[in-house]
mmCIF file of C-alpha atoms and ligand atoms in Angstrom:
data_model
loop_
_atom_site.group_PDB
_atom_site.id
_atom_site.type_symbol
_atom_site.label_atom_id
_atom_site.label_comp_id
_atom_site.label_asym_id
_atom_site.label_seq_id
_atom_site.Cartn_x
_atom_site.Cartn_y
_atom_site.Cartn_z
ATOM 1 C CA MET A 69 -14.387 -90.424 124.511
ATOM 2 C CA ALA A 70 -14.605 -94.135 123.453
ATOM 3 C CA LYS A 71 -14.405 -94.589 119.760
ATOM 4 C CA ILE A 72 -17.567 -96.005 118.142
ATOM 5 C CA ASN A 73 -16.847 -99.296 116.478
ATOM 6 C CA PHE A 74 -20.198 -100.897 115.656
ATOM 7 C CA CYS A 75 -23.574 -99.867 114.549
ATOM 8 C CA THR A 76 -26.165 -99.485 117.387
ATOM 9 C CA GLN A 77 -28.856 -100.568 115.032
ATOM 10 C CA CYS A 78 -27.473 -103.595 113.323
ATOM 11 C CA ALA A 79 -24.070 -104.225 114.877
ATOM 12 C CA HIS A 80 -22.248 -103.963 111.546
ATOM 13 C CA ARG A 81 -18.760 -102.421 111.732
ATOM 14 C CA VAL A 82 -19.077 -98.534 110.995
ATOM 15 C CA ASP A 83 -16.950 -96.350 108.700
ATOM 16 C CA PHE A 84 -15.861 -92.889 109.588
ATOM 17 C CA LEU A 85 -16.951 -90.620 106.723
ATOM 18 C CA ILE A 86 -18.237 -86.944 106.314
ATOM 19 C CA PRO A 87 -21.925 -87.170 105.392
ATOM 20 C CA ALA A 88 -23.295 -84.931 102.697
ATOM 21 C CA ASP A 89 -24.163 -81.485 104.123
ATOM 22 C CA ASP A 90 -21.965 -82.110 107.252
ATOM 23 C CA SER A 91 -18.398 -80.998 108.080
ATOM 24 C CA ARG A 92 -17.159 -83.682 110.476
ATOM 25 C CA PRO A 93 -16.477 -87.368 110.160
ATOM 26 C CA ARG A 94 -19.294 -89.446 111.600
ATOM 27 C CA ALA A 95 -19.761 -93.144 112.382
ATOM 28 C CA ILE A 96 -21.741 -94.459 109.416
ATOM 29 C CA CYS A 97 -23.131 -97.888 109.015
ATOM 30 C CA PRO A 98 -22.386 -99.249 105.515
ATOM 31 C CA ASN A 99 -24.986 -101.903 106.164
ATOM 32 C CA CYS A 100 -28.151 -100.021 107.354
ATOM 33 C CA LYS A 101 -26.881 -96.386 106.666
ATOM 34 C CA HIS A 102 -27.622 -95.417 110.274
ATOM 35 C CA ILE A 103 -25.314 -92.349 111.434
ATOM 36 C CA GLN A 104 -24.371 -92.518 115.089
ATOM 37 C CA TYR A 105 -23.492 -89.070 116.435
ATOM 38 C CA SER A 106 -20.976 -88.562 119.264
ATOM 39 C CA ASN A 107 -21.569 -85.459 121.434
ATOM 40 C CA PRO A 108 -20.077 -84.007 124.615
ATOM 41 C CA LYS A 109 -20.970 -85.340 128.008
ATOM 42 C CA LEU A 110 -22.395 -83.277 130.895
ATOM 43 C CA VAL A 111 -21.071 -83.725 134.374
ATOM 44 C CA VAL A 112 -23.218 -82.302 137.157
ATOM 45 C CA GLY A 113 -22.209 -81.832 140.800
ATOM 46 C CA CYS A 114 -22.527 -80.018 144.086
ATOM 47 C CA LEU A 115 -20.543 -77.889 146.405
ATOM 48 C CA LEU A 116 -22.348 -78.428 149.772
ATOM 49 C CA THR A 117 -21.554 -76.482 152.888
ATOM 50 C CA HIS A 118 -22.558 -76.756 156.493
ATOM 51 C CA GLN A 119 -21.427 -74.174 159.129
ATOM 52 C CA GLY A 120 -18.807 -73.029 156.742
ATOM 53 C CA LYS A 121 -17.397 -76.314 156.057
ATOM 54 C CA ILE A 122 -17.187 -77.997 152.586
ATOM 55 C CA LEU A 123 -18.333 -81.659 151.812
ATOM 56 C CA LEU A 124 -15.625 -83.482 150.023
ATOM 57 C CA CYS A 125 -15.519 -87.116 148.917
ATOM 58 C CA GLN A 126 -12.576 -89.454 148.695
ATOM 59 C CA ARG A 127 -13.086 -91.477 145.540
ATOM 60 C CA ASP A 128 -13.183 -95.216 145.906
ATOM 61 C CA ILE A 129 -13.247 -95.884 142.146
ATOM 62 C CA GLU A 130 -10.918 -95.133 139.168
ATOM 63 C CA PRO A 131 -9.958 -92.909 137.774
ATOM 64 C CA ARG A 132 -8.203 -91.000 140.619
ATOM 65 C CA ILE A 133 -9.035 -93.533 143.270
ATOM 66 C CA ASN A 134 -8.217 -92.230 146.761
ATOM 67 C CA TYR A 135 -8.147 -88.549 145.592
ATOM 68 C CA TRP A 136 -10.745 -86.015 146.785
ATOM 69 C CA THR A 137 -13.562 -84.443 144.826
ATOM 70 C CA LEU A 138 -16.913 -82.747 145.072
ATOM 71 C CA PRO A 139 -19.770 -85.063 144.564
ATOM 72 C CA ALA A 140 -20.348 -85.130 140.759
ATOM 73 C CA GLY A 141 -21.082 -87.410 137.818
ATOM 74 C CA TYR A 142 -22.576 -87.851 134.465
ATOM 75 C CA MET A 143 -26.085 -86.428 133.969
ATOM 76 C CA GLU A 144 -28.657 -89.093 133.347
ATOM 77 C CA ASN A 145 -31.456 -88.985 130.662
ATOM 78 C CA ARG A 146 -34.813 -87.472 131.826
ATOM 79 C CA GLU A 147 -33.270 -85.311 134.626
ATOM 80 C CA SER A 148 -32.423 -81.637 134.997
ATOM 81 C CA THR A 149 -28.916 -80.545 135.631
ATOM 82 C CA LEU A 150 -29.870 -79.623 139.153
ATOM 83 C CA GLU A 151 -31.749 -83.024 139.735
ATOM 84 C CA GLY A 152 -28.460 -84.630 138.464
ATOM 85 C CA ALA A 153 -26.345 -82.721 140.719
ATOM 86 C CA LEU A 154 -28.512 -83.550 143.810
ATOM 87 C CA ARG A 155 -28.621 -87.138 142.834
ATOM 88 C CA GLU A 156 -24.923 -87.395 142.657
ATOM 89 C CA ALA A 157 -24.714 -85.828 146.211
ATOM 90 C CA LYS A 158 -27.086 -88.507 147.382
ATOM 91 C CA GLU A 159 -25.353 -91.357 145.724
ATOM 92 C CA GLU A 160 -21.858 -90.416 146.569
ATOM 93 C CA ALA A 161 -22.281 -88.849 149.973
ATOM 94 C CA CYS A 162 -25.770 -89.848 151.209
ATOM 95 C CA ALA A 163 -26.192 -86.068 151.212
ATOM 96 C CA VAL A 164 -29.244 -83.832 150.619
ATOM 97 C CA GLY A 165 -28.563 -80.433 149.139
ATOM 98 C CA GLU A 166 -30.872 -77.445 149.846
ATOM 99 C CA ASN A 167 -31.060 -73.875 148.673
ATOM 100 C CA MET A 168 -29.094 -74.737 145.568
ATOM 101 C CA ARG A 169 -27.926 -72.215 142.949
ATOM 102 C CA LEU A 170 -25.744 -72.461 139.869
ATOM 103 C CA PHE A 171 -22.106 -71.741 140.672
ATOM 104 C CA ALA A 172 -19.947 -72.803 137.666
ATOM 105 C CA ILE A 173 -20.030 -73.759 134.072
ATOM 106 C CA TYR A 174 -16.683 -75.354 132.868
ATOM 107 C CA ASP A 175 -15.885 -76.287 129.285
ATOM 108 C CA LEU A 176 -13.265 -79.155 128.819
ATOM 109 C CA PRO A 177 -13.241 -79.332 124.990
ATOM 110 C CA ARG A 178 -10.210 -81.666 124.862
ATOM 111 C CA ILE A 179 -12.183 -84.407 126.471
ATOM 112 C CA SER A 180 -15.514 -83.224 125.313
ATOM 113 C CA HIS A 181 -16.948 -82.654 128.829
ATOM 114 C CA VAL A 182 -18.982 -79.777 130.332
ATOM 115 C CA TYR A 183 -19.248 -79.505 133.989
ATOM 116 C CA MET A 184 -22.165 -77.670 135.624
ATOM 117 C CA LEU A 185 -21.698 -77.256 139.466
ATOM 118 C CA TYR A 186 -24.244 -75.970 141.889
ATOM 119 C CA VAL A 187 -23.682 -74.528 145.365
ATOM 120 C CA GLY A 188 -25.918 -75.043 148.334
ATOM 121 C CA ASP A 189 -26.445 -76.105 151.882
ATOM 122 C CA LEU A 190 -25.880 -79.649 153.230
ATOM 123 C CA ALA A 191 -29.093 -80.456 155.036
ATOM 124 C CA GLN A 192 -28.721 -81.218 158.720
ATOM 125 C CA GLY A 193 -24.947 -81.363 158.082
ATOM 126 C CA GLU A 194 -25.424 -85.146 157.474
ATOM 127 C CA ALA A 195 -23.403 -87.146 155.060
ATOM 128 C CA LYS A 196 -21.686 -90.520 154.731
ATOM 129 C CA ALA A 197 -19.807 -92.460 152.161
ATOM 130 C CA GLY A 198 -21.869 -93.875 149.283
ATOM 131 C CA ASP A 199 -20.837 -96.868 147.120
ATOM 132 C CA GLU A 200 -18.220 -95.096 145.025
ATOM 133 C CA THR A 201 -16.818 -93.141 148.095
ATOM 134 C CA LYS A 202 -14.242 -94.370 150.436
ATOM 135 C CA ALA A 203 -14.742 -91.552 152.890
ATOM 136 C CA ILE A 204 -16.464 -88.167 153.177
ATOM 137 C CA ALA A 205 -15.233 -85.138 155.056
ATOM 138 C CA LEU A 206 -16.534 -81.802 156.135
ATOM 139 C CA LEU A 207 -13.619 -79.413 155.914
ATOM 140 C CA GLU A 208 -12.628 -75.820 156.781
ATOM 141 C CA GLU A 209 -10.746 -73.925 153.957
ATOM 142 C CA SER A 210 -7.488 -74.608 155.753
ATOM 143 C CA GLU A 211 -8.108 -78.338 155.712
ATOM 144 C CA ILE A 212 -8.682 -78.794 152.057
ATOM 145 C CA PRO A 213 -6.185 -81.433 150.677
ATOM 146 C CA TRP A 214 -5.203 -79.335 147.642
ATOM 147 C CA SER A 215 -2.511 -81.671 146.570
ATOM 148 C CA GLU A 216 -4.768 -84.706 146.758
ATOM 149 C CA MET A 217 -7.627 -83.267 144.728
ATOM 150 C CA ALA A 218 -8.753 -85.597 141.989
ATOM 151 C CA PHE A 219 -9.628 -83.026 139.237
ATOM 152 C CA SER A 220 -8.478 -79.534 138.425
ATOM 153 C CA VAL A 221 -12.110 -78.607 137.703
ATOM 154 C CA MET A 222 -12.950 -79.116 141.353
ATOM 155 C CA THR A 223 -9.768 -77.286 142.690
ATOM 156 C CA GLU A 224 -10.858 -74.348 140.441
ATOM 157 C CA ALA A 225 -14.395 -74.431 141.740
ATOM 158 C CA LEU A 226 -13.272 -74.614 145.350
ATOM 159 C CA GLN A 227 -10.745 -71.731 144.900
ATOM 160 C CA ARG A 228 -13.371 -69.502 143.322
ATOM 161 C CA TYR A 229 -15.847 -70.393 146.043
ATOM 162 C CA PHE A 230 -13.514 -69.365 148.762
ATOM 163 C CA GLU A 231 -12.555 -66.237 146.939
ATOM 164 C CA ASP A 232 -16.238 -65.284 146.588
ATOM 165 C CA ARG A 233 -17.086 -66.072 150.064
ATOM 166 C CA LYS A 234 -14.317 -63.641 151.287
ATOM 167 C CA ASN A 235 -15.706 -60.992 148.989
ATOM 168 C CA GLY A 236 -19.188 -61.587 150.357
ATOM 169 C CA GLU A 237 -20.868 -62.407 147.153
ATOM 170 C CA LEU A 238 -21.267 -65.656 145.212
ATOM 171 C CA ASN A 239 -20.844 -65.279 141.449
ATOM 172 C CA ILE A 240 -21.497 -67.634 138.500
ATOM 173 C CA HIS A 241 -18.143 -68.720 137.117
ATOM 174 C CA ARG A 242 -17.308 -69.700 133.547
ATOM 175 C CA ALA A 243 -13.940 -71.024 132.273
ATOM 176 C CA THR A 244 -12.460 -73.299 129.678
ATOM 177 C CA PHE A 245 -9.823 -75.898 130.453
ATOM 178 C CA GLU A 246 -7.284 -76.251 127.759
ATOM 179 C CA GLY A 247 -4.751 -78.909 127.480
ATOM 180 C CA GLN A 248 -4.378 -82.667 126.942
ATOM 181 C CA PRO A 249 -5.894 -85.087 129.400
ATOM 182 C CA GLY A 250 -3.394 -85.981 132.123
ATOM 183 C CA GLU A 251 -1.569 -82.684 131.720
ATOM 184 C CA GLU A 252 -2.018 -79.689 134.112
ATOM 185 C CA ALA A 253 -4.918 -77.623 132.544
ATOM 186 C CA THR A 254 -4.567 -74.060 131.316
ATOM 187 C CA ILE A 255 -7.582 -72.342 132.641
ATOM 188 C CA ILE A 256 -9.061 -69.585 130.667
ATOM 189 C CA ARG A 257 -11.585 -67.701 132.823
ATOM 190 C CA ASP A 258 -13.965 -65.716 130.898
ATOM 191 C CA TRP A 259 -16.676 -64.805 133.509
ATOM 192 C CA PRO A 260 -16.871 -63.066 135.659
ATOM 193 C CA GLN A 261 -14.283 -60.681 134.361
HETATM 194 ZN ZN1 ZN B 37 -26.306 -100.555 110.816
#
């Protein structure tokens, strides 16, 4: 996460100190005493299917430009996680999701991100590339470009989805992705067991 340098209230340079009754260093303004907290970001996204095919987006922005992913992005203020996931599908793939249900919660503590992914139907099977997307594709399992996936979180979600589908039952999955950014993640799956 980007380091905080300046106070959001008065623009003075901040110090990193542990406040009384706290246990972690915080960005504290020596001028106006404002404490600026930094907390994890929530990424929300969708796994949308049509006639058994999966909607994937080829990224047209960094990081991981040209690599493939599920539509997802940072949650906005004043929306629910599902609203955010549906908004991302609309923005990135001009896609409408229907019959949505929670599919996965993934923790990435090393980069302070939490992913919440929903699964559902792609309405009318219609999608096209949005502003941040180079191309979209509706792909069978055998057509998924596994070596060209942008993020290990999405690879994990897709693998669990295909596994569930073979077993005839969609679960809600939970895992923690350990390891440094840029390294291959160690995935600790804790639910379902
Ligand atoms: Zn200040």
